[in-house]
mmCIF file of C-alpha atoms in Angstrom:
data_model
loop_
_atom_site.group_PDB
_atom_site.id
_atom_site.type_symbol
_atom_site.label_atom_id
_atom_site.label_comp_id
_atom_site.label_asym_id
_atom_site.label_seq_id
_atom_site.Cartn_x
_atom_site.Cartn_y
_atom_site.Cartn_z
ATOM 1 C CA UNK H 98 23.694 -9.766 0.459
ATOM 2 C CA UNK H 99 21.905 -6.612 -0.937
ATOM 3 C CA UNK H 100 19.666 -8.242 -2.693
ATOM 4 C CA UNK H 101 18.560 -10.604 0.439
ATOM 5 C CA UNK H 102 18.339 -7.119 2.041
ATOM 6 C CA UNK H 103 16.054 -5.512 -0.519
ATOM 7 C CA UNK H 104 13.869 -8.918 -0.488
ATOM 8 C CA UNK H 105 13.958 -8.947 3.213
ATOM 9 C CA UNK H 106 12.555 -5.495 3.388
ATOM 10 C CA UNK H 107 9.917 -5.623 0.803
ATOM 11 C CA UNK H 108 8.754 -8.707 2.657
ATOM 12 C CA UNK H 109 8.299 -6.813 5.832
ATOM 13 C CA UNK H 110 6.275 -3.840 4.129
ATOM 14 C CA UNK H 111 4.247 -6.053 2.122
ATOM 15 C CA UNK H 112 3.588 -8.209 5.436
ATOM 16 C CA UNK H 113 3.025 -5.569 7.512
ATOM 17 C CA UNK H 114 0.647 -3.904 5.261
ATOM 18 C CA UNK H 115 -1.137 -6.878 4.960
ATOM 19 C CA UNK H 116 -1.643 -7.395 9.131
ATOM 20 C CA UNK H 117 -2.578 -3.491 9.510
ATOM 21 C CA UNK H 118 -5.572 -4.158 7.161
ATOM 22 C CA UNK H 119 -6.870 -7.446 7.974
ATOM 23 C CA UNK H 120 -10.418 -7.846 9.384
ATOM 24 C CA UNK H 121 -9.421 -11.450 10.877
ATOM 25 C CA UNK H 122 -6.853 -11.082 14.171
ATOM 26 C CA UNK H 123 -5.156 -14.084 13.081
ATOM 27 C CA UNK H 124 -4.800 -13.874 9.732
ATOM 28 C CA UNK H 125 -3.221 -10.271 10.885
ATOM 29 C CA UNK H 126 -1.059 -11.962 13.157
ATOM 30 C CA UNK H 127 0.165 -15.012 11.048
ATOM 31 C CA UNK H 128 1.081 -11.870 8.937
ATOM 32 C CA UNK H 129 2.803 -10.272 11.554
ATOM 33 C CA UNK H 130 4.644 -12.622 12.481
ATOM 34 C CA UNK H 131 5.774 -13.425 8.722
ATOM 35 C CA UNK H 132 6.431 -9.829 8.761
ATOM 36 C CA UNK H 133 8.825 -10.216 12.227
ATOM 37 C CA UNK H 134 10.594 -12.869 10.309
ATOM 38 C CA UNK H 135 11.730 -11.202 7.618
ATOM 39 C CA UNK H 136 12.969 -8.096 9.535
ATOM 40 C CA UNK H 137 14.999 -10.961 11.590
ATOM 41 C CA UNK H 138 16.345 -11.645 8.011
ATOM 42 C CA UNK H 139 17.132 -8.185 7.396
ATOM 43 C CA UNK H 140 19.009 -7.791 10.741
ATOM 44 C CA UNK H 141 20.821 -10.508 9.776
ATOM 45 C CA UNK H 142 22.572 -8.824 6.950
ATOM 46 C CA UNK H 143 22.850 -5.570 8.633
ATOM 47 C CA UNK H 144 25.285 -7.378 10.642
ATOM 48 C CA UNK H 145 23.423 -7.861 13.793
ATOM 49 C CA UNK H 146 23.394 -12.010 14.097
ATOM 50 C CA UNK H 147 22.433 -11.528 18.044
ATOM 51 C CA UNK H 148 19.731 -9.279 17.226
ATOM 52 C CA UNK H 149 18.221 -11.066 14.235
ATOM 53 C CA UNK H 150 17.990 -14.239 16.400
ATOM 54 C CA UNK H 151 16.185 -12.339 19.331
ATOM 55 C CA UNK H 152 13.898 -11.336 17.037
ATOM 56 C CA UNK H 153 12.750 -14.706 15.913
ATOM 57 C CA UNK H 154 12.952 -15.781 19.564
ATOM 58 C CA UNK H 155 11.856 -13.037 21.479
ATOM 59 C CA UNK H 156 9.368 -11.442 18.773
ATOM 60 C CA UNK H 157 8.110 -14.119 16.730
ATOM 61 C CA UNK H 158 8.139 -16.662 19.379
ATOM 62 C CA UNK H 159 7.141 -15.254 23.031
ATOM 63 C CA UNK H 160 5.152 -11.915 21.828
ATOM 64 C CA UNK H 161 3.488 -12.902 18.563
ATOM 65 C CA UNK H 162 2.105 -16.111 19.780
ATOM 66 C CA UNK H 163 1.235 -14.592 23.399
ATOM 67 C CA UNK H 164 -0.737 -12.042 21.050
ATOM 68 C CA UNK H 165 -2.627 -15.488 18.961
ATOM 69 C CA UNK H 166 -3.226 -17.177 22.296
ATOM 70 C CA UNK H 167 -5.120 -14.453 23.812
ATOM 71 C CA UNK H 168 -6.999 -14.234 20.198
ATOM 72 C CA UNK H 169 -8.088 -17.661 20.509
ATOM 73 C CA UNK H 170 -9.010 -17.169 24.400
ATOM 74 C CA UNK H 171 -11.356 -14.065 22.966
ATOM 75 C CA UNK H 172 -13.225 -16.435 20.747
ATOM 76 C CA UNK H 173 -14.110 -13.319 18.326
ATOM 77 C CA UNK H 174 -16.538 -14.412 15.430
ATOM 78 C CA UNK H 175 -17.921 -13.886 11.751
ATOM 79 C CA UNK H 176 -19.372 -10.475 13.980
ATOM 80 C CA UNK H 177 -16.527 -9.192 14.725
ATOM 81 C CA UNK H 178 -15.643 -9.809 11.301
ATOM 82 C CA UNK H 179 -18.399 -7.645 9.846
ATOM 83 C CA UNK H 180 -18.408 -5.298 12.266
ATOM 84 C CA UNK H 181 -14.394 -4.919 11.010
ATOM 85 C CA UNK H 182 -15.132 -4.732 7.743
ATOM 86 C CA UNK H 183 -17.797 -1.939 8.083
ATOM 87 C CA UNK H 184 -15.107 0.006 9.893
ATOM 88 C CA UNK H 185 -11.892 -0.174 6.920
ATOM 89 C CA UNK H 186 -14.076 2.211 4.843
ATOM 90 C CA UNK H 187 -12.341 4.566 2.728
ATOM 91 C CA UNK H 188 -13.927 6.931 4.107
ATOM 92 C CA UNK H 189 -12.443 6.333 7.501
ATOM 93 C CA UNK H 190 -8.987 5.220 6.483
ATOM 94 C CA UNK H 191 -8.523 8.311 3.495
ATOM 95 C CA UNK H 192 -7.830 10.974 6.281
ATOM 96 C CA UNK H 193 -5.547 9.218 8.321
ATOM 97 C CA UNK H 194 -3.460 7.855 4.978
ATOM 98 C CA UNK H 195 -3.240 11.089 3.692
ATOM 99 C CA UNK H 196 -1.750 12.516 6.955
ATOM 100 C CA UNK H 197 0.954 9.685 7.482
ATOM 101 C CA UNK H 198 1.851 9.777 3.359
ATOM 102 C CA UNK H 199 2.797 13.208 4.480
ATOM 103 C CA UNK H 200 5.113 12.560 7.350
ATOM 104 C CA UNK H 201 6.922 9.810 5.236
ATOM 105 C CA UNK H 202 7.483 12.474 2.522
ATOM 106 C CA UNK H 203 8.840 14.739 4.851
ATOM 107 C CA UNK H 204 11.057 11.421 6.839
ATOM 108 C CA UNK H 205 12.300 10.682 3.032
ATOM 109 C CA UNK H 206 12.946 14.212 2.647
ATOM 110 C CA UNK H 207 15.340 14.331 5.644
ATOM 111 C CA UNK H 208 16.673 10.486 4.602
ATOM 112 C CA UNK H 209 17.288 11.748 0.860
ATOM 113 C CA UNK H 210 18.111 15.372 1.161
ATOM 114 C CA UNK H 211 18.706 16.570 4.871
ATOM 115 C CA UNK H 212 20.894 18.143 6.585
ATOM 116 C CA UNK H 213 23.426 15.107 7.745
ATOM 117 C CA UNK H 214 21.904 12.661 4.559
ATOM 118 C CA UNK H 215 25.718 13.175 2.890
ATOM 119 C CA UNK H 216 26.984 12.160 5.920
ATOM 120 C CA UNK H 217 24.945 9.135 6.777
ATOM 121 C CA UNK H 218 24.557 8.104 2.931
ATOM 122 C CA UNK H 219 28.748 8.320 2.790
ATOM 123 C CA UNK H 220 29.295 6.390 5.655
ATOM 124 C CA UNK H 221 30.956 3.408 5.956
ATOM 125 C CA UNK H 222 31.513 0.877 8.895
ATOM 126 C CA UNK H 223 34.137 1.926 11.309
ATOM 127 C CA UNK H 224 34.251 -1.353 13.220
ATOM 128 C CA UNK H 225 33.870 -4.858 12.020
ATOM 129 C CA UNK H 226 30.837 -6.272 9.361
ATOM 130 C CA UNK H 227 29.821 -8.321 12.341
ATOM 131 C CA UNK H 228 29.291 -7.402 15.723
ATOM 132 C CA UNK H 229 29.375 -10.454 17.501
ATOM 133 C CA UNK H 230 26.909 -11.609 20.656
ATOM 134 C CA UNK H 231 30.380 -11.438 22.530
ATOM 135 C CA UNK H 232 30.582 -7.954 21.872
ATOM 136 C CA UNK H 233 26.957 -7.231 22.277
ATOM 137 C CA UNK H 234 27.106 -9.020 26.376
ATOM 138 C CA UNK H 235 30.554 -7.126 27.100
ATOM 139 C CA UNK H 236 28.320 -3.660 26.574
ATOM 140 C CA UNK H 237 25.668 -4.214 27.870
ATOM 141 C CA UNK H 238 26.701 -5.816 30.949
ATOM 142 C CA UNK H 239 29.562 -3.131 31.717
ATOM 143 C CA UNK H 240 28.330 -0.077 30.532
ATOM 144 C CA UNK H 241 24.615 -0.795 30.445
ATOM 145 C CA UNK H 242 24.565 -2.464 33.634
ATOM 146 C CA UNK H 243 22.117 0.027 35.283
ATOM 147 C CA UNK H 244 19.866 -0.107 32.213
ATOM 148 C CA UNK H 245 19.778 -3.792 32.753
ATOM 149 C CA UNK H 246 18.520 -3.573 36.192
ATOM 150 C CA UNK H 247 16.117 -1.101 35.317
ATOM 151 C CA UNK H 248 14.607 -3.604 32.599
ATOM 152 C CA UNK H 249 14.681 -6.490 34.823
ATOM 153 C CA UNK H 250 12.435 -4.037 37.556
ATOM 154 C CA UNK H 251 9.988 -2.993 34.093
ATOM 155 C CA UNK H 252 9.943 -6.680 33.678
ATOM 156 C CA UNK H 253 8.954 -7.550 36.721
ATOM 157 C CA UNK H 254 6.232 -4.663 37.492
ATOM 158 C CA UNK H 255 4.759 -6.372 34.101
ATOM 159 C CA UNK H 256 4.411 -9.146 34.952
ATOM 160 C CA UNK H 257 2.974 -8.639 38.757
ATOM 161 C CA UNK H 258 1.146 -6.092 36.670
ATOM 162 C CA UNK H 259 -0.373 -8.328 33.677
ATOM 163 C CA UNK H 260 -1.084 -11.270 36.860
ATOM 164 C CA UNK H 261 -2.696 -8.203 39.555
ATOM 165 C CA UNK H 262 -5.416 -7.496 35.942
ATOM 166 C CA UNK H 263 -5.713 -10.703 35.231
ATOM 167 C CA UNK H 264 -6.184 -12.272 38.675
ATOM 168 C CA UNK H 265 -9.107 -9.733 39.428
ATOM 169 C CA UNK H 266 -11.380 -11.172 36.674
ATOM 170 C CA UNK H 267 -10.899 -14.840 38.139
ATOM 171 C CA UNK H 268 -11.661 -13.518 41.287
ATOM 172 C CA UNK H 269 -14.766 -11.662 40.129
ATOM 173 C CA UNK H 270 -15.895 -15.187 38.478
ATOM 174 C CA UNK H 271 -15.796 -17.290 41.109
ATOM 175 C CA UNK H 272 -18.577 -15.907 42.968
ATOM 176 C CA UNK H 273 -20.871 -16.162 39.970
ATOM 177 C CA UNK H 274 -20.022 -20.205 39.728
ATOM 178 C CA UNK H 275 -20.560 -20.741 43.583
ATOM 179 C CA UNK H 276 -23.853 -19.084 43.335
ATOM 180 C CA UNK H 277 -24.760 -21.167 40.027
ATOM 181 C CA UNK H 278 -23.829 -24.398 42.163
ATOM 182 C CA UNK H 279 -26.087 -23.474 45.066
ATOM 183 C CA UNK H 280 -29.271 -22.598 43.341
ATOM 184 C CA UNK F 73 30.673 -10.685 2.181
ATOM 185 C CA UNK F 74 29.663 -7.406 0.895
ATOM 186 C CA UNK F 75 27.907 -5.278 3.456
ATOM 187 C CA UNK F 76 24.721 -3.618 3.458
ATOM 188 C CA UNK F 77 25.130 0.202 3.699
ATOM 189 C CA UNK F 78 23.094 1.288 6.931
ATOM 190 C CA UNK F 79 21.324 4.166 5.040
ATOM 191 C CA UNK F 80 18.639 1.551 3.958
ATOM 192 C CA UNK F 81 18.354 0.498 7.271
ATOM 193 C CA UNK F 82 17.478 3.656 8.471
ATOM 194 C CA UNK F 83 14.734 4.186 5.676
ATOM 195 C CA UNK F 84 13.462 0.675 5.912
ATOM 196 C CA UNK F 85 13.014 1.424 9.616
ATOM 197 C CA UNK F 86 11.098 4.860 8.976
ATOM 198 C CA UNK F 87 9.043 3.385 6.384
ATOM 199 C CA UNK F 88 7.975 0.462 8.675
ATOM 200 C CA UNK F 89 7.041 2.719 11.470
ATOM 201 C CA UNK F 90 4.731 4.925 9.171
ATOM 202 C CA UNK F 91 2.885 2.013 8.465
ATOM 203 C CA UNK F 92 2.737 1.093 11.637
ATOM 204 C CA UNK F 93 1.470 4.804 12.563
ATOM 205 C CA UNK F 94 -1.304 3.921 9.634
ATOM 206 C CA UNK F 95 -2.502 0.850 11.102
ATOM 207 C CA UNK F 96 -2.588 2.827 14.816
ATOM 208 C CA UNK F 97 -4.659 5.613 13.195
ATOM 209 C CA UNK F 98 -7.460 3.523 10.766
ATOM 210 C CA UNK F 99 -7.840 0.637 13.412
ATOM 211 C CA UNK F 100 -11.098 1.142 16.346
ATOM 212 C CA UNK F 101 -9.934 -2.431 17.843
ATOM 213 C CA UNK F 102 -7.782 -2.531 20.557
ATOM 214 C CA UNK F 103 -6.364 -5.853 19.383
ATOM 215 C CA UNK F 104 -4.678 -4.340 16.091
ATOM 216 C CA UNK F 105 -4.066 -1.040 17.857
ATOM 217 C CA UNK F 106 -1.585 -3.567 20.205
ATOM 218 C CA UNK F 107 -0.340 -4.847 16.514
ATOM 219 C CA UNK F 108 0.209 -1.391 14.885
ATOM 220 C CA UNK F 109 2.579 -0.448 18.146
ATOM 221 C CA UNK F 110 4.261 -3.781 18.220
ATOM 222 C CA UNK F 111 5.390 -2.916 14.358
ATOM 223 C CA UNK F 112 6.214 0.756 15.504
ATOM 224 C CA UNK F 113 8.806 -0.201 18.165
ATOM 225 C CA UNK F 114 10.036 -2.911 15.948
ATOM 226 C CA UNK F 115 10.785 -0.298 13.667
ATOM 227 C CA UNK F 116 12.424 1.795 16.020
ATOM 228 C CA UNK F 117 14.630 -1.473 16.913
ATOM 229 C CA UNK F 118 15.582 -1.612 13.028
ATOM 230 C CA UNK F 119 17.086 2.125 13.429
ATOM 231 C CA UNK F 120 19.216 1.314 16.813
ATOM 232 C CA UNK F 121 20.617 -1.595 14.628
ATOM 233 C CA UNK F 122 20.818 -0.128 11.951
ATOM 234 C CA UNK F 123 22.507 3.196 13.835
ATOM 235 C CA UNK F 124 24.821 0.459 15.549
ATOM 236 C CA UNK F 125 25.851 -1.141 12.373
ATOM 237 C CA UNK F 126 26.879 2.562 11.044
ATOM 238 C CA UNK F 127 29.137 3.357 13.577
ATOM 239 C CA UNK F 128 30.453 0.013 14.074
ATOM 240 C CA UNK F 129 29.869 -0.545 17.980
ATOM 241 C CA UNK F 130 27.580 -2.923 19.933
ATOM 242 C CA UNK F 131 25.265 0.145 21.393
ATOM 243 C CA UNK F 132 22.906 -0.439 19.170
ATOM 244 C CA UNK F 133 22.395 -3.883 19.618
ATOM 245 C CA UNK F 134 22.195 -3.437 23.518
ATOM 246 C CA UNK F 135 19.811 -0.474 22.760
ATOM 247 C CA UNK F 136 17.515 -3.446 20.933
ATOM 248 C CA UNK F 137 17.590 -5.411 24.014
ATOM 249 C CA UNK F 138 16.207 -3.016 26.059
ATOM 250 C CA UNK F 139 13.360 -2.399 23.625
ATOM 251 C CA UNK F 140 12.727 -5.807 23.355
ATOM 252 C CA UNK F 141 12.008 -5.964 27.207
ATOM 253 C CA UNK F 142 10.378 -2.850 26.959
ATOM 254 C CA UNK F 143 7.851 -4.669 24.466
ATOM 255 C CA UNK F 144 7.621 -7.779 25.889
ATOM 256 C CA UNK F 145 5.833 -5.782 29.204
ATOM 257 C CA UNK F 146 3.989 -3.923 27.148
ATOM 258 C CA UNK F 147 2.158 -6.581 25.104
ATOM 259 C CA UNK F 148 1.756 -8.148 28.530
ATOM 260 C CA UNK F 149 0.043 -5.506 30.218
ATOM 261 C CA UNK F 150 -1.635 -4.781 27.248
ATOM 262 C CA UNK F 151 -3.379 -8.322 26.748
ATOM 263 C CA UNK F 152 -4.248 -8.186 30.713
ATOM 264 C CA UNK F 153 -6.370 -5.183 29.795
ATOM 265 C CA UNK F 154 -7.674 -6.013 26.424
ATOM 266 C CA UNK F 155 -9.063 -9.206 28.342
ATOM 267 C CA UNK F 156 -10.666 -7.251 31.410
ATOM 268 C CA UNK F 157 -12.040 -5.056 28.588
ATOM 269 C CA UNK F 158 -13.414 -7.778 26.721
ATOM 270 C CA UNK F 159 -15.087 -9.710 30.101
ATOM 271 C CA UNK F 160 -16.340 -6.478 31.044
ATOM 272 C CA UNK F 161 -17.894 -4.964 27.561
ATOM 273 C CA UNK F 162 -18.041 -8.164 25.213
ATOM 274 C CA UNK F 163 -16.167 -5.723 22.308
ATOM 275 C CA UNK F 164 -12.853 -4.660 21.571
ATOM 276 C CA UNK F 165 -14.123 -1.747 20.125
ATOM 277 C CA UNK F 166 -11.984 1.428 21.463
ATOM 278 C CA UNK F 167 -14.862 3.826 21.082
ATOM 279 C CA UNK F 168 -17.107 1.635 23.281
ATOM 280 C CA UNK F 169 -14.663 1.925 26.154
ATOM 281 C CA UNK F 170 -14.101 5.320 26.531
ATOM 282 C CA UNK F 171 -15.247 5.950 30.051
ATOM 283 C CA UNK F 172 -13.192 4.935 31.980
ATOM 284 C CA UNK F 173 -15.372 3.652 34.741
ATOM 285 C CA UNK F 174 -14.704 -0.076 36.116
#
C-alpha cells in the first residue's frame, strides 16, 4: 500500500509539473487530469474511498473536461503557441522558482523539524483504516448541515453567475448577425 | 492492509500546492493561471484528507466536499470570464487585460 502511495504521489508531481509548463492548453490539461487521477489513487490509500471517487468524478470528470471544452471553444493556435513559448523564459520563470523553492524549504522545515512534527510524524489512526461514505454522509449532513446549505447557495450564485457572463456575449452577438442579414 | 501514515499526506499535499503556486507565478495566461489554482485547492483537499485520516474521523472528508463545490463554482465563473475576455480582446494574455474597462 506504501509503495502504491509513493507511486501515486510521484505521479501527481511529475504530472503536475508537466501541465504547469506546457505551452499547449490541452496537452496541460490531459496532464492535469492524469495528474487528478493519480491523487484519486493516493486518496484511495489514505483511506478516503468516498473522496478518491469524487475526485475522479467530480475533478477529472465535470471540472477538467469543462476546462478542455472551453479550450476547444477558444480555438487557440500555433500563435498562441509561440507567443507561450516566448513567455517560459528562464529569465521570467528563475525569480518566481527561486521564491517558491524557498517557501517549500521552509513548509519541509516545519513538516521535518517543527514544532508539532513529533507529534504528527508519531501519530497513528485513532479511528478505523477506512472511513466509510456512510460515515462521511452522517457528518456532513448532521453537523455540517449549515455548511451544506451554504454550498448549495455558492453553487447556485455560480451558476446564475457563469450563465448572467455568458448570456451577455450572446446577447451582444446577435445584433451584429441581424445587421449582417439586412445589408 | 497496512496503512499509509498521514505525515506523507500532509507533505505530498504541501509539495503539490508549491507547484501549483509555481505554475500561478511563471504563467501570463489566464487559462493555466485557472490550472495552477485548480492544483492549489486540490492540494489543500489532500491535507483535509489527509488531516481526517490522522485523527480518524469523517471531518476531513466532509471538509473535501465543500472544497470540491467551492471549485466546481470557481472554474465556472472563471471560464465565463476567460470567454468574455477572449470575445472582447482576442488574447488570454493577463497583462493585456489589465484595465478593467468593459
Amino acid at each position: 500500500m506504501l509503495v502504491i502511495f509513493f507511486l501515486a504521489g510521484a505521479l501527481a508531481i511529475a504530472a503536475t509539473i508537466l501541465a504547469i509548463t506546457r505551452v499547449n492548453a490541452v496537452h496541460a490539461l490531459l496532464y492535469l487530469i492524469a495528474s487528478l487521477l493519480a491523487l484519486g489513487v493516493a486518496f484511495f490509500t489514505l483511506g478516503a474511498p468516498f473522496a478518491a471517487v469524487l475526485e475522479v468524478v467530480v475533478y477529472a470528470g465535470a471540472i477538467a473536461v469543462l476546462l478542455l471544452f472551453v479550450v476547444m471553444m477558444l480555438n487557440l493556435g500555433r500563435e498562441s503557441e509561440q507567443e507561450e513559448r516566448a513567455l517560459l523564459v528562464p529569465r521570467l520563470w528563475s525569480g518566481p522558482a527561486i521564491l517558491v523553492l524557498a517557501i517549500s524549504i521552509l513548509l519541509a522545515y516545519l513538516y521535518v523539524a517543527g514544532p508539532w512534527a513529533p507529534a504528527v510524524q508519531t501519530a497513528v489512526r485513532s479511528g478505523s483504516a477506512i472511513i466509510s461514505p456512510k460515515e462521511v454522509g452522517k457528518v456532513v449532513f448532521s453537523r455540517y448541515l449549515l455548511g451544506v446549505e451554504a454550498a448549495s447557495f455558492l453553487l447556485l450564485a455560480g451558476a446564475v453567475g457563469a450563465f448572467h457572463v455568458g448570456r451577455r456575449s450572446i446577447e451582444r452577438r446577435e445584433p451584429e448577425v441581424s445587421a449582417k442579414e439586412a445589408s | 492492509m497496512t496503512v499509509i501514515p498521514p505525515y506523507y499526506g500532509l507533505i505530498l499535499s504541501g509539495l503539490l500546492f508549491v507547484v501549483g503556486l509555481l505554475g500561478l507565478l511563471i504563467r501570463r495566461n489566464i487559462m493555466f493561471m485557472l490550472i495552477s489554482v485548480e492544483v492549489m485547492l486540490n492540494a489543500s483537499g489532500l491535507a483535509f484528507i489527509a488531516g481526517g485520516a490522522l485523527w480518524g474521523s469523517a471531518d476531513g472528508q466532509s471538509m473535501f466536499l465543500f472544497i470540491l463545490a467551492l471549485a466546481a463554482t470557481e472554474v465556472a465563473i472563471g471560464l465565463a470570464l476567460i470567454l468574455r475576455l477572449h470575445k472582447h480582446r482576442e488574447t488570454l494574455d493577463s497583462d493585456r487585460a489589465s484595465e478593467l474597462r468593459g
